[in-house]
Amino acid sequence: MSVNASTRHSILYKIANNGHVPFEGLQGQKPSQFGINTFNDRIMRERLPKDTYKKLQDTIRRGDKLDMSIANTVAHAMKEWAIGKGVTHFTHWFQPQTGLTAEKHDAFLEVDNGEMIERFKGDQLVQGEPDASSFPSGGARTTFEARGYTMWDPSSPAFIVEGPKGGILCIPSVFISYTGEALDKKTPLLRSMDAISRSALKVLQLFGNTAATRVITTIGTEQEYFLIDKAFYHMRPDLQVTGRTLLGAAPPKDQQLDDHYFGSIKERVLAFMQDAENELYKLGVPAKTRHNEVAPHQFEIAPIFAEANVGADRNQIIMEVLKKVANRHGLALLLHEKPFARINGSGKHNNWSISDSEGNNLLDPGKTPEQNLQFLIFLVATLRAVHQYGGLLRMSIASAGNDHRLGANEAPPAIISVFLGKRLSTILDDIKEGRKTKKVEDYIIDLGISKLPSILQDNTDRNRTSPFAFTGEKFEFRAIGSSASVSLSNTILSGAVADSLDIMTADLEKTMDEGHSIEEAALKILQKYIKETEPIRFEGNNYSEEWEKEAEKRGLPNIRKTGRALDFFIDQENMDMLMRQGIFRESEIFSRYNTKLEQYITALEIEAQTFCDMVKTKIMPAAFAYQKQLLDVIRGMNDMQGMLEAGASQTQQRILKAIVDQISALTDSCDKVEDVLHKGEAMDDLGAKAKLFADELAGLLDEARDPADQLEGIIADDLWPLPKYSEMLFVL
Ligand code: ADP
Ligand code: MG
């Protein structure tokens, strides 16, 4: 009867004795390993004819169209390089709307005159045709028109994934339909990068900067995750199926002591991190920072930033490599936004900036007043983007998992606001009021028309509670979920900033046509948009209740549940902006909207079913077993009545009563959960069903666990069938 519990205890025993990784002496990082499994610039220069190399570089660096005449040469060089490294297969590596990456392996084999040879042709490099019918499309395609193409994205380097019996050459690609519709997450991201480049160049030109030929979006993603022993993971159907614990009592000690944050890293974890980083280095991912996070067994890894599409690819690679290497170390890596209730969840901080092709960061205040004015235009355009399209940004981070984290104690609420820091805020306020900024020696320069700030770079004040913070040279969008692809958020953000830049540029040009200098015009325009965007700026504590009230007064949306937040996607003004910027076609928006609805609904359905299943097949039997033990004790005591005082078994009866009460509460909550599931079954309208789940099912699932968690605190430990929080979060 207590097979499960004894299994649990034997696992604990095993981890305690074997969990450590044998220390093999200092091995150190070999810097020469960096990028050895990527078809990078150095390899291209070595292996490609000069003119081919140059043409490919023009495509990569300047965003020129790929010259198809070089495809065969590049493919051949890539194949030779890969085969030399033990590669047998290639795949186009792309990002369908699942949020994961997809691959379909093909061998280099071909039959030539009846003989098998290894060949990789230009058209195979450039284009692939996986069967697209089984990828989510949100109704964009029916099965009979399921043709989808993958196309090589030369701006992200091809890489080799080492397999146990041979490597796989992965070719980063976009995924589009027969009619040119984007089926993936990368195509819109690339389009948004084009949009911002186009719009930002116009601003640069107005400021007399003619050297730049392109503006580049850069991102750096800080990734949080949990690690637990794999044995625990496999004993928890909820973790395996849904990524989070659907029940589990809080441990007596959790994170109250803040003793995990930046603490020294356990050797078993360090060994994992070092192995994972080695793998990432080989793949050209510059993992730079690692540390313990706030919650027990929670960690973070951050690479050096890169161009947005490369950075997004790398974040996918990071998530995959972390999972794979953890598995090798007998660990399970949890990417869910809230694996453990009442314990901090995990997010992904998305650092975002733009720089010109000359290498100048456009969100860097700069040294001269002119540079500062230009900086302020980009800064205020970003404010305008967040103010105008905060709903879209909220939508871009919406998922069933992230709903548990936003607005809890560890993450910003669903209200999107911007933190700028004191100095920048003062400067904006002064411009708004037409006030001459007070003389603070080193950051004021008299331009003659107004006092203009020379903004120092070290923006040192920080506000960890803000969802969108200026952190000097970049904005940090902190509300993305830990398991999410960063593509959509960056697509929306860049698109919205591009749109704001267009609108501000038109204003600037008009004002200059009226006879004003660029400086005068810029100040006027800044004044207008600083005023307009004031409601989005917030420097206080985003976690506080006062802020929720204040935000409501300011008219900022606070949509807590994905089932409702997704509607921002199909809001007409939002769609108009996305289409105006050439980022999505209308049909692409609806297909994504529907896909997201489906994903949300399915996630909740699976959670609800898993929960009820676990209650019925694991929790109830344990509760009945303990109930029986107690009954035996009580009966036995009653039999001894002559010897014991009357009512001697009162304590036992009280415990029994508590169990009976919790069992019936748990049965009720499962019934309620199942009722909503049934109601949902009859609904065809995805939008309505998502709203029903958002309004009823999500909350029910949060409450339903309570009786189960109470039972965990009553039932004998050796009857409890599931690893407990106190084990999963403290035993490694
Ligand atoms: P924090 O103190 O917030 O952790 P870090 O300096 O560690 O900040 O940077 C966090 C991330 O921001 C890193 O991935 C880093 O490469 C990235 N980052 C730095 N500069 C830029 C930039 N200009 N554009 C995009 N990301 C950047
Ligand atoms: Mg940071």
mmCIF file with all atom_site columns, N, CA and C and ligand atoms in Angstrom, residues 222 300 349 351 462 464 471 474 476 478, ligand 2:
data_model
loop_
_atom_site.group_PDB
_atom_site.id
_atom_site.type_symbol
_atom_site.label_atom_id
_atom_site.label_alt_id
_atom_site.label_comp_id
_atom_site.label_asym_id
_atom_site.label_entity_id
_atom_site.label_seq_id
_atom_site.pdbx_PDB_ins_code
_atom_site.Cartn_x
_atom_site.Cartn_y
_atom_site.Cartn_z
_atom_site.occupancy
_atom_site.B_iso_or_equiv
_atom_site.pdbx_formal_charge
_atom_site.auth_seq_id
_atom_site.auth_comp_id
_atom_site.auth_asym_id
_atom_site.auth_atom_id
_atom_site.pdbx_PDB_model_num
ATOM   1  N  N  . GLU A 1 222 ? 18.088 37.464 -19.969 1.00 0.00 ? 222 GLU A N  1
ATOM   2  C  CA . GLU A 1 222 ? 18.490 36.808 -18.727 1.00 0.00 ? 222 GLU A CA 1
ATOM   3  C  C  . GLU A 1 222 ? 17.455 35.728 -18.434 1.00 0.00 ? 222 GLU A C  1
ATOM   4  N  N  . GLU A 1 300 ? 19.985 31.618 -12.607 1.00 0.00 ? 300 GLU A N  1
ATOM   5  C  CA . GLU A 1 300 ? 19.874 32.467 -13.799 1.00 0.00 ? 300 GLU A CA 1
ATOM   6  C  C  . GLU A 1 300 ? 21.117 32.345 -14.668 1.00 0.00 ? 300 GLU A C  1
ATOM   7  N  N  . HIS A 1 349 ? 14.314 38.319 -18.367 1.00 0.00 ? 349 HIS A N  1
ATOM   8  C  CA . HIS A 1 349 ? 14.491 39.751 -18.574 1.00 0.00 ? 349 HIS A CA 1
ATOM   9  C  C  . HIS A 1 349 ? 15.033 39.970 -19.973 1.00 0.00 ? 349 HIS A C  1
ATOM   10 N  N  . ASN A 1 351 ? 16.582 42.453 -22.361 1.00 0.00 ? 351 ASN A N  1
ATOM   11 C  CA . ASN A 1 351 ? 17.246 43.744 -22.519 1.00 0.00 ? 351 ASN A CA 1
ATOM   12 C  C  . ASN A 1 351 ? 17.220 44.104 -23.991 1.00 0.00 ? 351 ASN A C  1
ATOM   13 N  N  . ARG A 1 462 ? 17.976 51.883 -9.622  1.00 0.00 ? 462 ARG A N  1
ATOM   14 C  CA . ARG A 1 462 ? 17.340 50.700 -10.167 1.00 0.00 ? 462 ARG A CA 1
ATOM   15 C  C  . ARG A 1 462 ? 15.990 50.518 -9.516  1.00 0.00 ? 462 ARG A C  1
ATOM   16 N  N  . ARG A 1 464 ? 13.662 47.268 -9.227  1.00 0.00 ? 464 ARG A N  1
ATOM   17 C  CA . ARG A 1 464 ? 13.488 45.875 -9.615  1.00 0.00 ? 464 ARG A CA 1
ATOM   18 C  C  . ARG A 1 464 ? 12.012 45.513 -9.817  1.00 0.00 ? 464 ARG A C  1
ATOM   19 N  N  . THR A 1 471 ? 17.683 50.965 -18.134 1.00 0.00 ? 471 THR A N  1
ATOM   20 C  CA . THR A 1 471 ? 18.803 50.596 -17.266 1.00 0.00 ? 471 THR A CA 1
ATOM   21 C  C  . THR A 1 471 ? 20.111 51.110 -17.851 1.00 0.00 ? 471 THR A C  1
ATOM   22 N  N  . LYS A 1 474 ? 19.840 50.875 -22.481 1.00 0.00 ? 474 LYS A N  1
ATOM   23 C  CA . LYS A 1 474 ? 18.896 49.839 -22.927 1.00 0.00 ? 474 LYS A CA 1
ATOM   24 C  C  . LYS A 1 474 ? 17.656 49.866 -22.045 1.00 0.00 ? 474 LYS A C  1
ATOM   25 N  N  . GLU A 1 476 ? 14.840 47.322 -20.222 1.00 0.00 ? 476 GLU A N  1
ATOM   26 C  CA . GLU A 1 476 ? 14.751 45.937 -19.781 1.00 0.00 ? 476 GLU A CA 1
ATOM   27 C  C  . GLU A 1 476 ? 13.273 45.593 -19.600 1.00 0.00 ? 476 GLU A C  1
ATOM   28 N  N  . ARG A 1 478 ? 10.862 43.153 -18.284 1.00 0.00 ? 478 ARG A N  1
ATOM   29 C  CA . ARG A 1 478 ? 11.082 42.095 -17.300 1.00 0.00 ? 478 ARG A CA 1
ATOM   30 C  C  . ARG A 1 478 ? 9.902  41.149 -17.122 1.00 0.00 ? 478 ARG A C  1
HETATM 31 MG MG . MG  B 2 .   ? 19.150 42.790 -15.696 1.00 0.00 ? 2   MG  B MG 1
#
